[in-house]
Amino acid sequence: MFKIVGIINYLFVVFLNAFTDLGHKIIIQNTVFKTYEGSEQIIFTAVVNALILLPFILAFSPSGFLADRFAKNIIMKYSALLAVFITLLITYSYYQGWFFTAFALTFLLALQSAIYGPAKYGYIKELVGVKYISAGNGAIQATTTAAILLGIIFYTVLFEMLLGDNFSTKEDILHVIAPLGWLLVLGSVVEYILASKLPNKMIEATKREFVFKRYIRGEYLKKNMIMIMRKKEIFDAIIALSLFWSISQVVLAIFGEYAKGKLGITNAITVQGVMALAVLGIVFGSVIAANLSKYYVNMGLSALSAFGIAVVLFFIPHTSSITLLSLEFIFFGLFSGVLIVPLNAKIQLLSPNIHLGTILAGNNFIQTLFMFAFLMLTTIFAYFGVDATSLFYLMMITGVYLSIKLFKRYFVMSFWAFFELLFRIRYKFNYVGLENVEPSGAIMLIGNHVSWIDWFILQLPLERRISYIIDKDIYKHKLLNWAFKLAELIPVSQRASKNSFVETSMKLKNGKIVAIFPEGEISRSSDVSKFYRGYEFIDRSGSVIVPFYIDGVFGSLFARHKGDARRCFLKKREITLYFGEPITGTITPEELREMVVNLKC
């Protein structure tokens, strides 16, 4: 992916945009931290975050229209130019000691980001294509969060170094730290220069015209919301992201007061540093999610990580150690990154190119509504004396709801994602000839049977769910029968196989993918055993046979022969699965076995 022209430049543009926006927010938040306490601190922090969110609500229709109407690189270019003028105004406010003016200019800087957002995320699909959409989202999420992490550390450290004890009011603080404003300006100028060099990758533009009266009357809002809700999976993914970002906003808003009131921490570097570790976790989580979505968008990861977030939120209020809090925030970020990347990739993948900008703007709009509502509720709760600990528990309950919502939709994928995480601890998987397994159409996978995890090795790179033929006695196992039914496995026995062949034929007629191990049992040696001819009794008209050969599992813990007991435990076992070219005609068991054996050659 990194060989694609423009990708590195694009990542730098994204980095600088987030780094600069975050810089001003940190300066204002640290000023609030230094001059307010208790409920006032929570309220002002929540209002700062609300000012950042409000433009995403107001600019929903215009930003979506612009991203669909004009080339996305042009939108990013002029948004960066707008940021140059806004940061100059912010710097002037610092020097004048105008706290509330600088506070209000947070809104304008966020408005620039709201216009920029749909173009930034829509550009991913245009630049890297569907093949690298998960990797592209992982790279952008990692870059954005790295910028946030470095921005938090960079501006907080400089803030504390310049400030010292030389202040008594918030106006004094701005006078002292005013030179930091020039760094905001510099970041915006460099971003503009780099954005000017981004290639135009526009595929298709809308021919609609923007009518301001229709925007004021809310007609665009209504029409765009209908478009977003048209595909339920897109809308559900947007709601899931909205709940997650709402939880995150509240956690960031209340942690400062929690650290100050419950733990007695008054140093802004310590507080911001602990929260910054969550951003570091997001970087690692984004990379992990992109790696685990190498073959398709792995939505099961989002469900598992939502549960992880809820668990972390439960432990934070019970923790008084800075070291443990730091570890918990790292895990919060890690789970967050794993949750975000598949959801964003899925939205982009399912969205038609001509409406991509509008749908991504709608994504921002709904997320912002949720975050704004959560922050307002936080402000109200704080006003009536609800402490940070109670708010943490409320966010934990929200996290539990989010995980339940995702598990209901992606239960099967969550099951496979769990096993993938488990097996990747000890195994490295390679796939050769994966392009021979078409993303649609009836396919019969036939190959060697080496271990108890062959079912997993076959399924791992395929988004389509495979129906396996399984021994009837195993299928009827009391504890596992419900899972086998859910997985649509096909039971077969030597005495009564006709029904199994009929069921398999029906699945193939319906365009499904079925896997058969014609050896009949797990190999007891490294040789491929005789292939039985049962598959010949299956009606496979309209389907193809794709032969496969699994190599590297024999001798492992899950094979009949356990191999060398002296093998280093820390060294991963490398497993390679070879897929052969599709076979359309008839083929004898002997010929098929020979073809399977030769796949490794």
XYZ file of C-alpha atoms in Angstrom:
601
model
C 0.000 0.000 0.000
C 2.812 2.424 0.846
C 4.041 2.236 -2.755
C 0.879 4.023 -3.932
C 1.691 7.533 -5.164
C 0.471 10.162 -2.704
C -0.069 7.894 0.322
C 2.887 9.208 2.358
C 1.994 12.827 1.594
C -1.608 12.126 2.563
C -0.555 10.640 5.921
C 1.517 13.747 6.698
C -1.450 16.000 5.881
C -3.700 13.972 8.194
C -1.031 14.043 10.915
C -0.562 17.812 10.799
C -4.306 18.508 10.760
C -4.890 16.470 13.920
C -1.681 17.740 15.581
C -2.613 21.408 15.081
C -6.283 21.072 16.066
C -5.301 19.148 19.180
C -2.642 21.719 20.107
C -5.133 24.555 20.631
C -7.559 22.277 22.467
C -4.801 21.162 24.872
C -3.771 24.768 25.590
C -7.373 25.715 26.455
C -7.976 22.521 28.477
C -4.767 22.997 30.472
C -5.744 26.601 31.182
C -9.097 25.357 32.497
C -7.274 22.684 34.542
C -5.040 25.327 36.158
C -7.763 27.851 37.007
C -10.931 25.864 37.823
C -11.796 23.017 40.208
C -14.560 20.485 40.909
C -17.814 20.766 38.972
C -16.667 23.995 37.256
C -13.686 22.143 35.801
C -15.869 19.320 34.451
C -18.363 21.848 33.006
C -15.730 23.985 31.244
C -13.940 20.871 29.898
C -17.241 19.525 28.598
C -18.078 22.901 26.977
C -14.670 22.959 25.213
C -15.387 19.512 23.801
C -18.903 20.605 22.859
C -17.531 23.593 20.893
C -15.374 21.146 18.966
C -18.371 18.924 18.240
C -21.029 21.506 17.356
C -19.597 22.350 13.879
C -19.908 18.682 12.868
C -23.648 18.980 13.520
C -24.097 22.281 11.680
C -21.847 21.394 8.729
C -23.324 17.939 8.030
C -25.064 18.769 4.738
C -22.517 21.306 3.367
C -19.462 19.139 4.137
C -21.060 16.058 2.572
C -22.086 18.056 -0.503
C -18.588 19.512 -0.939
C -16.907 16.083 -0.604
C -19.202 14.623 -3.297
C -19.209 17.674 -5.565
C -15.493 18.523 -5.665
C -12.233 16.581 -5.641
C -11.430 15.593 -2.067
C -7.799 16.696 -2.312
C -9.013 20.215 -3.197
C -11.295 20.261 -0.129
C -8.339 19.286 2.080
C -6.148 21.947 0.467
C -8.510 24.864 1.094
C -9.459 23.601 4.552
C -5.764 23.737 5.448
C -5.584 27.306 4.092
C -8.573 28.271 6.254
C -6.757 26.784 9.268
C -3.812 29.142 8.632
C -6.040 32.226 9.104
C -7.838 30.748 12.128
C -4.566 29.887 13.920
C -3.326 33.438 13.292
C -6.464 34.764 15.050
C -5.922 32.288 17.890
C -2.291 33.409 18.301
C -3.385 37.054 18.434
C -5.926 36.168 21.146
C -3.188 34.476 23.195
C -1.012 37.597 23.098
C -3.961 39.810 24.071
C -4.932 37.495 26.945
C -8.442 37.072 25.519
C -9.350 33.742 27.091
C -12.990 33.616 26.030
C -12.125 34.737 22.492
C -9.548 31.946 22.217
C -12.138 29.663 23.814
C -14.687 30.618 21.135
C -12.175 30.267 18.284
C -12.089 26.568 19.156
C -15.431 26.491 17.336
C -13.956 27.957 14.111
C -11.007 25.567 14.142
C -13.432 22.673 14.610
C -15.598 24.015 11.752
C -12.570 23.737 9.473
C -12.153 20.110 10.603
C -15.861 19.410 10.050
C -15.570 20.543 6.412
C -12.320 18.596 6.032
C -13.495 15.326 7.660
C -15.660 13.650 4.947
C -13.063 14.489 2.287
C -10.259 13.052 4.446
C -11.970 9.694 5.051
C -13.531 9.492 1.579
C -10.084 9.994 0.059
C -8.916 6.693 1.622
C -11.140 4.594 -0.637
C -10.212 6.653 -3.710
C -6.474 6.543 -3.026
C -5.881 2.920 -1.921
C -8.946 1.165 -3.388
C -11.086 -1.629 -1.915
C -8.119 -4.038 -1.695
C -6.347 -1.949 0.938
C -9.381 -0.329 2.565
C -8.773 -1.924 5.986
C -5.038 -1.234 5.829
C -5.757 2.341 4.715
C -8.133 2.927 7.611
C -5.637 1.373 9.993
C -2.879 3.681 8.712
C -5.083 6.789 8.942
C -6.339 5.888 12.410
C -2.793 5.155 13.595
C -1.513 8.409 12.070
C -4.336 10.486 13.562
C -3.949 8.986 17.007
C -0.145 9.287 16.859
C -0.649 12.982 16.075
C -3.014 13.287 19.036
C -0.548 11.491 21.321
C 2.406 13.632 20.266
C 0.237 16.757 20.351
C -0.851 16.065 23.924
C 2.731 15.466 25.071
C 4.315 18.241 22.985
C 1.921 21.060 23.844
C 1.439 20.022 27.489
C 5.184 19.854 28.148
C 5.779 23.243 26.472
C 2.771 24.654 28.325
C 4.196 23.616 31.715
C 7.748 24.717 30.807
C 6.633 28.213 29.758
C 4.104 28.639 32.546
C 5.830 27.499 35.715
C 4.231 29.428 38.608
C 4.035 32.733 36.736
C 0.256 33.193 36.767
C -2.715 34.086 38.900
C -5.507 34.273 36.294
C -6.373 32.563 33.014
C -5.461 35.790 31.179
C -1.971 35.611 32.716
C -1.624 32.051 31.452
C -2.389 33.033 27.852
C 0.115 35.914 27.963
C 2.860 33.523 29.109
C 2.161 30.684 26.653
C 1.342 32.941 23.661
C 4.444 31.894 21.632
C 2.889 28.421 21.291
C 0.407 30.009 18.883
C 3.135 30.365 16.250
C 3.628 26.590 16.315
C -0.079 26.203 15.482
C 0.364 28.594 12.549
C 3.474 26.759 11.333
C 1.659 23.417 11.408
C -1.210 24.824 9.348
C 1.135 26.367 6.755
C 3.060 23.107 6.241
C -0.242 21.182 6.049
C -1.454 23.559 3.312
C 1.754 23.099 1.285
C 1.543 19.297 1.485
C -2.215 19.219 0.790
C -1.581 21.253 -2.386
C 0.469 18.340 -3.735
C -2.091 15.558 -3.198
C -3.163 13.800 -6.437
C -6.737 14.111 -7.680
C -8.332 10.662 -7.379
C -11.947 11.647 -7.926
C -13.898 8.768 -9.480
C -17.388 10.207 -9.816
C -18.865 13.567 -8.817
C -22.436 14.460 -8.005
C -24.079 17.062 -10.249
C -26.338 18.375 -7.496
C -26.313 22.061 -6.614
C -26.368 23.318 -3.043
C -29.369 25.548 -2.277
C -28.904 27.457 0.972
C -32.641 27.846 1.625
C -33.114 24.085 1.525
C -30.259 23.755 4.014
C -31.857 26.279 6.409
C -35.242 24.546 6.137
C -33.611 21.193 7.007
C -34.544 19.554 3.688
C -30.980 18.374 3.058
C -30.770 16.992 6.569
C -33.916 14.921 6.106
C -32.873 13.648 2.675
C -29.334 12.794 3.761
C -30.548 10.956 6.860
C -32.830 8.816 4.679
C -29.797 8.003 2.493
C -27.708 6.989 5.522
C -30.458 4.778 6.950
C -31.063 3.046 3.615
C -28.463 0.365 4.376
C -29.067 -0.891 7.893
C -25.534 -2.250 8.313
C -24.067 1.188 7.541
C -26.435 2.863 9.982
C -25.740 0.301 12.719
C -21.987 0.788 12.272
C -22.441 4.562 12.584
C -24.464 4.127 15.798
C -21.773 1.817 17.210
C -19.051 4.372 16.453
C -21.218 7.120 17.943
C -21.614 5.236 21.218
C -17.887 4.540 21.387
C -16.830 8.153 20.748
C -19.422 9.359 23.259
C -17.921 7.091 25.909
C -14.444 8.375 25.024
C -15.490 12.028 25.217
C -16.996 11.586 28.675
C -13.935 9.667 29.935
C -11.642 12.469 28.731
C -13.913 15.122 30.246
C -14.098 13.533 33.718
C -10.639 12.034 34.178
C -9.000 15.372 35.023
C -11.411 15.967 37.904
C -11.120 12.315 39.016
C -7.313 12.531 39.082
C -7.362 15.854 40.905
C -10.206 15.136 43.358
C -9.690 11.424 44.124
C -5.956 10.961 43.562
C -4.644 14.430 44.402
C -2.794 14.890 41.082
C -2.349 18.574 40.146
C 0.323 18.326 37.442
C -1.189 18.709 33.960
C 1.641 16.655 32.404
C 0.749 13.644 34.566
C -2.986 13.865 33.811
C -2.549 14.457 30.087
C 0.214 11.834 29.973
C -2.048 9.099 31.370
C -4.791 9.992 28.870
C -2.188 10.163 26.098
C -1.387 6.502 26.737
C -4.894 5.678 25.515
C -3.952 7.332 22.240
C -0.777 5.230 22.111
C -2.981 2.177 22.601
C -5.185 3.264 19.690
C -2.110 3.339 17.432
C -1.251 -0.266 18.310
C -4.911 -1.303 18.155
C -5.301 0.211 14.688
C -2.256 -1.683 13.408
C -3.558 -4.939 14.941
C -7.035 -4.423 13.418
C -5.554 -3.720 9.970
C -3.394 -6.856 10.217
C -6.320 -9.036 11.321
C -8.475 -7.581 8.516
C -5.895 -8.404 5.859
C -8.265 -10.629 3.878
C -11.614 -8.926 4.568
C -13.129 -6.409 6.990
C -13.187 -8.428 10.215
C -16.245 -7.107 12.066
C -15.946 -9.705 14.818
C -13.014 -7.695 16.170
C -15.311 -4.746 16.912
C -17.625 -6.855 19.079
C -14.767 -8.376 21.084
C -13.076 -5.021 21.622
C -16.333 -3.351 22.792
C -16.503 -5.910 25.585
C -12.860 -5.172 26.426
C -13.629 -1.441 26.708
C -16.478 -2.137 29.165
C -14.156 -4.258 31.339
C -11.485 -1.523 31.443
C -14.078 1.122 32.396
C -15.140 -1.067 35.302
C -11.596 -1.225 36.710
C -10.579 2.459 36.318
C -12.644 3.784 39.291
C -11.173 1.015 41.485
C -7.593 2.045 40.690
C -5.492 4.484 42.717
C -2.065 3.582 41.326
C -0.790 5.793 38.483
C 1.053 2.798 37.024
C -2.107 0.679 36.893
C -4.152 3.600 35.554
C -1.592 4.063 32.792
C -1.868 0.373 31.909
C -5.667 0.547 31.901
C -5.658 3.560 29.581
C -3.282 1.731 27.218
C -5.744 -1.172 27.069
C -8.658 1.246 26.660
C -6.883 2.692 23.620
C -5.880 -0.733 22.293
C -9.469 -1.990 22.346
C -10.617 1.334 20.876
C -8.308 1.049 17.866
C -9.418 -2.536 17.201
C -13.058 -1.406 17.375
C -12.783 1.722 15.198
C -10.894 0.439 12.141
C -13.325 -2.327 11.019
C -16.387 -0.119 11.595
C -14.970 2.767 9.546
C -13.790 0.414 6.795
C -17.216 -1.263 6.623
C -19.001 2.084 6.233
C -16.683 3.117 3.393
C -16.884 -0.298 1.719
C -20.683 -0.415 1.671
C -21.138 3.230 0.610
C -21.564 3.981 -3.124
C -18.790 6.282 -4.378
C -21.168 8.982 -5.581
C -22.664 9.376 -2.089
C -19.540 8.538 -0.080
C -18.936 12.112 1.073
C -22.534 12.552 2.233
C -22.542 9.255 4.133
C -19.222 10.047 5.823
C -20.490 13.520 6.713
C -23.595 11.838 8.128
C -21.323 9.548 10.099
C -19.662 12.645 11.604
C -23.055 14.270 12.179
C -24.583 11.359 14.101
C -21.399 10.739 16.085
C -21.280 14.397 17.017
C -24.935 14.450 18.076
C -24.257 11.525 20.385
C -21.067 13.044 21.789
C -22.696 16.447 22.234
C -25.650 14.880 24.058
C -23.351 12.808 26.300
C -21.245 15.869 27.154
C -24.337 17.925 27.963
C -25.583 15.129 30.217
C -22.153 15.028 31.844
C -22.376 18.773 32.459
C -25.849 18.413 33.978
C -24.796 15.478 36.165
C -21.731 17.421 37.346
C -23.884 20.483 38.110
C -26.103 18.367 40.371
C -23.108 16.865 42.152
C -22.661 13.476 40.431
C -18.977 12.590 40.857
C -16.527 11.214 38.292
C -16.649 7.674 39.756
C -20.396 7.392 39.121
C -19.920 8.718 35.584
C -17.290 6.043 34.923
C -19.842 3.384 35.917
C -22.441 4.910 33.591
C -19.943 4.721 30.721
C -19.218 1.097 31.606
C -22.935 0.278 31.285
C -22.966 2.057 27.908
C -19.968 -0.066 26.886
C -21.824 -3.253 27.854
C -24.787 -2.154 25.721
C -22.460 -1.465 22.783
C -20.844 -4.903 23.045
C -24.262 -6.618 23.186
C -25.391 -4.657 20.112
C -22.301 -5.702 18.123
C -22.398 -9.332 19.308
C -26.017 -9.648 18.147
C -25.100 -8.567 14.607
C -21.663 -10.173 14.317
C -21.893 -13.169 16.637
C -20.513 -15.703 14.153
C -17.699 -13.398 13.041
C -16.880 -12.723 16.709
C -16.504 -16.469 17.232
C -14.013 -16.721 14.371
C -12.195 -13.551 15.455
C -11.739 -15.006 18.947
C -10.181 -18.198 17.560
C -7.996 -16.181 15.216
C -6.589 -14.185 18.123
C -6.073 -17.427 20.043
C -4.320 -19.380 17.280
C -2.151 -16.483 16.116
C -0.305 -16.692 19.435
C 1.358 -19.927 18.282
C 0.888 -19.999 14.502
C 1.751 -17.907 11.474
C -0.597 -18.436 8.515
C 0.324 -18.067 4.839
C -2.064 -18.491 1.893
C -1.016 -19.256 -1.671
C -3.487 -19.097 -4.577
C -6.232 -17.427 -2.538
C -7.416 -15.696 -5.713
C -8.662 -19.134 -6.901
C -11.472 -18.970 -4.320
C -13.992 -16.586 -5.876
C -15.895 -14.189 -3.564
C -19.211 -15.516 -4.913
C -20.645 -18.649 -6.506
C -20.858 -22.309 -5.498
C -17.512 -23.841 -4.505
C -16.540 -27.255 -3.169
C -13.205 -27.147 -1.282
C -11.513 -30.553 -1.213
C -8.124 -31.343 0.315
C -6.041 -33.132 2.910
C -6.999 -33.498 6.567
C -4.028 -32.995 8.888
C -5.319 -31.723 12.234
C -8.229 -30.798 14.467
C -7.925 -27.136 13.397
C -8.093 -27.590 9.618
C -11.595 -26.059 9.718
C -10.117 -22.873 11.140
C -7.148 -22.748 8.743
C -9.518 -22.967 5.774
C -11.976 -20.391 7.093
C -9.477 -17.760 8.254
C -8.901 -15.895 4.924
C -12.507 -16.219 3.677
C -15.339 -13.857 4.594
C -17.869 -16.335 3.235
C -18.870 -18.923 5.832
C -17.891 -22.494 4.914
C -20.266 -25.410 5.562
C -18.239 -28.451 6.572
C -19.252 -32.094 6.293
C -18.785 -33.632 9.747
C -19.107 -37.092 11.274
C -22.638 -37.569 12.610
C -21.509 -38.905 16.003
C -19.418 -35.762 16.590
C -22.254 -33.578 15.285
C -24.641 -34.974 17.925
C -22.322 -34.115 20.833
C -24.565 -32.721 23.606
C -22.414 -29.717 24.425
C -21.452 -28.782 20.871
C -24.540 -29.628 18.802
C -25.984 -26.084 19.102
C -22.721 -24.596 17.767
C -22.577 -27.092 14.877
C -26.145 -26.182 13.899
C -25.346 -22.474 14.068
C -22.319 -23.059 11.829
C -24.561 -24.956 9.327
C -22.393 -28.078 9.403
C -23.615 -31.122 7.491
C -23.662 -34.455 9.433
C -22.733 -37.631 7.578
C -22.401 -41.293 8.546
C -21.262 -44.386 6.663
C -24.684 -46.000 7.121
C -26.807 -43.043 6.017
C -25.042 -40.597 3.717
C -27.770 -39.958 1.137
C -29.416 -37.132 3.116
C -26.020 -35.496 3.611
C -25.323 -35.570 -0.128
C -28.761 -34.040 -0.832
C -28.203 -31.273 1.746
C -24.746 -30.535 0.321
C -26.152 -30.398 -3.214
C -28.790 -27.886 -2.079
C -26.176 -25.631 -0.491
C -24.161 -25.655 -3.715
C -27.266 -24.829 -5.754
C -27.778 -21.844 -3.451
C -24.272 -20.583 -4.224
C -22.713 -21.644 -0.912
C -19.193 -22.839 -0.209
C -18.722 -26.368 1.173
C -15.572 -28.122 2.408
C -14.890 -31.863 2.327
C -11.975 -33.908 3.659
C -12.207 -37.055 1.466
C -9.600 -38.969 3.513
C -12.383 -39.529 6.042
C -10.162 -38.965 9.084
C -7.145 -36.994 10.307
C -3.891 -38.276 8.759
C -1.731 -40.494 10.949
C 1.359 -39.848 8.850
C 2.735 -37.026 6.758
C 1.429 -38.665 3.560
C -1.953 -37.832 2.041
C -4.158 -40.900 2.459
C -6.534 -42.421 -0.064
C -9.400 -40.165 -1.196
C -12.871 -41.720 -0.932
C -15.385 -41.120 -3.695
C -18.281 -39.771 -1.607
C -17.990 -36.297 -3.160
C -18.876 -37.827 -6.568
C -22.443 -38.459 -5.334
C -22.997 -34.750 -4.748
C -24.781 -32.811 -7.468
C -22.310 -30.019 -8.168
C -23.767 -28.648 -11.384
C -22.964 -24.957 -11.579
C -20.215 -25.278 -8.987
C -16.458 -25.815 -9.101
C -13.990 -27.858 -7.070
C -11.056 -25.929 -5.592
C -8.386 -28.345 -4.328
C -6.242 -27.357 -1.340
C -3.211 -28.637 0.518
C -2.471 -27.787 4.169
C 1.217 -27.824 5.028
C 2.991 -27.273 8.346
C 0.370 -28.538 10.802
C 1.514 -32.142 10.964
C 3.447 -32.684 14.190
C 1.676 -29.816 15.984
C -0.348 -30.003 19.186
C -3.564 -30.444 17.162
C -2.320 -33.244 14.893
C -2.395 -36.966 15.737
C 1.418 -37.025 15.690
C 2.792 -34.405 18.117
C 6.205 -33.976 16.553
C 9.411 -32.913 18.266
C 8.832 -32.234 21.964
C 12.038 -30.157 22.067
C 10.606 -27.527 19.738
C 11.000 -23.978 21.127
C 7.694 -22.869 22.645
C 8.261 -19.198 21.777
C 8.814 -19.909 18.087
C 5.652 -19.715 15.996
C 4.800 -22.655 13.751
C 4.402 -21.574 10.130
C 1.387 -23.017 8.316
C 0.861 -22.638 4.579
C -2.371 -23.401 2.731
C -2.168 -23.849 -1.041
C -5.303 -23.389 -3.179
C -5.321 -24.916 -6.655
C -7.067 -23.691 -9.786
C -10.851 -24.352 -9.981
C -11.948 -27.646 -11.573
C -15.174 -27.584 -13.567
C -15.272 -31.079 -15.079
C -15.429 -34.528 -13.513
C -12.362 -35.852 -11.738
C -11.647 -39.200 -10.092
C -10.556 -39.476 -6.448
C -7.115 -40.685 -7.559
C -6.637 -37.747 -9.928
C -7.869 -35.291 -7.306
C -5.524 -36.709 -4.660
C -2.586 -36.424 -7.046
C -3.511 -32.817 -7.795
C -3.692 -32.002 -4.080
C -0.313 -33.586 -3.369
C 1.296 -31.627 -6.211
C 0.025 -28.243 -4.966
C 2.982 -27.915 -2.614
C 5.505 -28.520 -5.409
